[in-house]
Amino acid sequence: MNSKRIIVGFSGASGAIYGLRALEMLRAAGVETHVVASRSAELTLRDELDIGIRDLEPLCDQLHAIGNVGATIASGSFPADGMMITPCSVRTLSEIVTGVTSTLLTRAADVTLKERRPLLLMVRETPLHLGHLRSMMAAAEMGAIIAPPVPAFYAKPDTLDEMVSFTVGRALDQFGIKAPIQRWAGLGKSTPPE
């Protein structure tokens, strides 16, 4: 079993499958997970995946209520190896950048940054205007990892599922968690999933 502990946040941006796949891959890797999802994320989960927030419980070690600012993940004394917000809306990004943390989702992200732990933001928005770009730049300057869900076609995915898994696997690389994905082996070569 892996001794890592990762906080997984869901915002209301489109792309709930990325968060769900992250939980599946983290569970397969033996990583302890703590989940927090915004109220908008519940709408997105229902609309895109036909599931509710409670359906995430079997995939995580602890599901935290969005309004519970007294939860363990709201404190820097709670040892975690980092946090990923996938998908990450521009609203969530903006709250993190300004430090105006109105929910447990953004409070946990703020704590992750102040403790100098990896915070990966899978920002799901396009096209981007200057305000979005400035917010992403500010988050990066604060130490966040900006990792939009961009597919890699060199992996020659056959399905949408493979594209999602690759993107999430690359995100997990940022925490030192190796997922079984197709990796770059040079032009004209491919490596099978680990």
Coordinates of C-alpha atoms in Angstrom, one line a residue:
M1 CA 0.0 0.0 0.0
N2 CA 1.1 3.5 -0.8
S3 CA 1.4 5.8 2.3
K4 CA 0.4 8.9 0.4
R5 CA -2.7 11.0 1.3
I6 CA -4.2 13.2 -1.4
I7 CA -7.1 15.6 -1.1
V8 CA -9.3 15.6 -4.3
G9 CA -11.6 18.5 -4.9
F10 CA -14.4 18.8 -7.4
S11 CA -15.7 22.2 -8.6
G12 CA -18.7 22.7 -10.8
A13 CA -16.7 23.0 -14.0
S14 CA -17.4 20.5 -16.8
G15 CA -15.2 17.4 -16.7
A16 CA -16.4 15.6 -13.6
I17 CA -15.0 12.4 -15.2
Y18 CA -11.5 13.6 -14.4
G19 CA -12.2 13.8 -10.7
L20 CA -13.9 10.4 -10.7
R21 CA -11.0 8.8 -12.7
A22 CA -8.5 10.4 -10.3
L23 CA -10.3 8.7 -7.4
E24 CA -10.3 5.4 -9.2
M25 CA -6.6 5.6 -10.1
L26 CA -5.7 6.8 -6.6
R27 CA -7.6 3.9 -5.0
A28 CA -5.9 1.4 -7.4
A29 CA -2.5 2.9 -6.3
G30 CA -3.4 2.5 -2.6
V31 CA -3.5 6.2 -1.9
E32 CA -5.6 7.6 0.9
T33 CA -8.1 10.1 -0.4
H34 CA -10.2 12.9 1.1
V35 CA -12.8 14.4 -1.1
V36 CA -14.6 17.7 -1.0
A37 CA -17.1 18.8 -3.8
S38 CA -18.8 22.1 -4.3
R39 CA -22.5 22.5 -4.6
S40 CA -22.1 23.2 -8.3
A41 CA -20.1 20.0 -8.6
E42 CA -23.1 18.0 -7.5
L43 CA -25.0 19.4 -10.4
T44 CA -22.2 18.6 -12.8
L45 CA -21.8 15.1 -11.5
R46 CA -25.5 14.5 -12.0
D47 CA -25.6 16.0 -15.4
E48 CA -22.5 14.5 -16.9
L49 CA -22.2 11.1 -15.0
D50 CA -25.6 10.5 -13.6
I51 CA -24.2 10.2 -10.0
G52 CA -24.4 12.2 -6.9
I53 CA -21.7 13.3 -4.4
R54 CA -22.6 10.4 -2.1
D55 CA -21.7 8.0 -4.9
L56 CA -18.1 9.1 -4.5
E57 CA -18.0 7.6 -1.0
P58 CA -17.0 4.1 -2.0
L59 CA -14.0 5.5 -3.9
C60 CA -12.6 7.6 -1.1
D61 CA -11.5 7.3 2.5
Q62 CA -13.4 10.4 3.6
L63 CA -16.0 12.6 2.0
H64 CA -16.1 16.0 3.6
A65 CA -19.2 18.4 3.4
I66 CA -18.5 21.6 1.5
G67 CA -19.6 23.8 4.4
N68 CA -17.6 22.0 7.1
V69 CA -14.8 24.4 7.5
G70 CA -13.9 22.6 10.7
A71 CA -13.0 19.4 8.8
T72 CA -9.5 18.0 9.1
I73 CA -8.5 19.1 5.6
A74 CA -9.1 22.8 6.7
S75 CA -6.0 22.7 8.9
G76 CA -2.3 22.7 8.0
S77 CA -1.7 20.3 10.9
F78 CA -3.5 17.6 8.9
P79 CA -0.7 15.8 7.1
A80 CA -1.5 15.5 3.3
D81 CA 0.8 15.1 0.4
G82 CA -1.1 17.6 -1.7
M83 CA -4.4 18.4 -3.3
M84 CA -5.8 18.3 -6.8
I85 CA -8.9 20.1 -7.9
T86 CA -10.3 18.3 -10.9
P87 CA -12.1 19.9 -12.6
C88 CA -11.3 23.4 -11.4
S89 CA -13.6 26.2 -12.3
V90 CA -12.4 29.7 -12.9
R91 CA -14.5 30.7 -9.8
T92 CA -12.7 28.3 -7.7
L93 CA -9.3 29.4 -9.1
S94 CA -10.3 33.0 -8.4
E95 CA -11.2 32.3 -4.8
I96 CA -7.9 30.5 -4.2
V97 CA -5.9 33.4 -5.8
T98 CA -7.6 36.1 -3.8
G99 CA -7.5 34.1 -0.5
V100 CA -11.3 34.6 -0.1
T101 CA -12.0 31.0 0.8
S102 CA -15.8 30.8 1.2
T103 CA -16.0 26.9 1.3
L104 CA -14.0 23.9 2.5
L105 CA -12.9 23.4 -1.1
T106 CA -11.1 26.7 -1.4
R107 CA -10.0 26.6 2.3
A108 CA -8.3 23.2 1.8
A109 CA -6.6 24.6 -1.3
D110 CA -5.4 27.7 0.6
V111 CA -4.0 25.5 3.4
T112 CA -2.2 23.3 0.8
L113 CA -0.5 26.4 -0.6
K114 CA 0.4 27.9 2.8
E115 CA 2.0 24.6 3.8
R116 CA 4.0 24.5 0.6
R117 CA 2.4 21.3 -0.6
P118 CA 1.6 20.5 -4.2
L119 CA -1.8 22.0 -5.4
L120 CA -2.8 20.9 -8.9
L121 CA -5.5 22.8 -10.6
M122 CA -7.0 21.1 -13.6
V123 CA -8.6 24.4 -14.9
R124 CA -11.4 23.6 -17.3
E125 CA -12.2 26.7 -19.3
T126 CA -11.8 27.8 -22.9
P127 CA -11.3 30.3 -24.5
L128 CA -9.4 32.2 -21.8
H129 CA -9.6 35.9 -21.4
L130 CA -6.9 38.1 -19.8
G131 CA -8.5 37.8 -16.3
H132 CA -8.4 34.0 -16.5
L133 CA -4.7 34.1 -17.6
R134 CA -3.8 36.5 -14.8
S135 CA -5.5 34.3 -12.2
M136 CA -3.6 31.2 -13.5
M137 CA -0.4 33.2 -13.5
A138 CA -1.0 34.4 -9.9
A139 CA -1.8 30.8 -8.8
A140 CA 1.4 29.6 -10.4
E141 CA 3.4 32.3 -8.7
M142 CA 1.8 31.2 -5.4
G143 CA 3.1 27.6 -6.0
A144 CA 0.1 25.9 -7.7
I145 CA 0.5 23.6 -10.6
I146 CA -1.8 24.6 -13.5
A147 CA -2.7 21.4 -15.5
P148 CA -5.6 21.9 -17.9
P149 CA -7.0 18.6 -19.2
V150 CA -5.2 18.5 -22.5
P151 CA -5.2 15.2 -24.4
A152 CA -1.9 13.8 -25.7
F153 CA -2.4 12.2 -29.1
Y154 CA 1.1 10.6 -29.2
A155 CA -0.4 7.9 -26.9
K156 CA -2.8 7.1 -29.8
P157 CA -5.9 6.7 -27.7
D158 CA -8.7 4.6 -29.1
T159 CA -11.3 5.8 -26.7
L160 CA -12.3 8.8 -24.7
D161 CA -11.7 6.7 -21.6
E162 CA -8.0 6.3 -22.5
M163 CA -7.7 10.0 -23.1
V164 CA -9.2 10.7 -19.6
S165 CA -6.9 8.1 -18.0
F166 CA -3.8 9.6 -19.7
T167 CA -4.6 13.1 -18.6
V168 CA -5.3 12.0 -15.0
G169 CA -2.2 9.8 -15.0
R170 CA 0.0 12.8 -16.0
A171 CA -1.6 14.8 -13.2
L172 CA -0.8 12.1 -10.7
D173 CA 2.8 12.2 -11.8
Q174 CA 3.0 15.6 -10.1
F175 CA 2.5 13.9 -6.8
G176 CA 5.0 11.1 -7.5
I177 CA 2.2 8.6 -8.1
K178 CA 2.8 6.5 -11.2
A179 CA -0.4 5.4 -13.0
P180 CA -0.6 2.7 -15.7
I181 CA -0.7 5.0 -18.8
Q182 CA 0.9 5.0 -22.2
R183 CA 4.1 7.1 -22.0
W184 CA 6.2 8.8 -24.5
A185 CA 9.1 6.7 -25.8
G186 CA 10.3 8.8 -28.6
L187 CA 9.2 9.3 -32.2
G188 CA 7.8 6.2 -33.8
K189 CA 7.9 4.2 -30.5
S190 CA 5.4 3.6 -27.8
T191 CA 5.5 2.0 -24.4
P192 CA 2.7 -0.1 -23.0
P193 CA 0.9 1.1 -19.9
E194 CA 3.0 0.2 -16.8

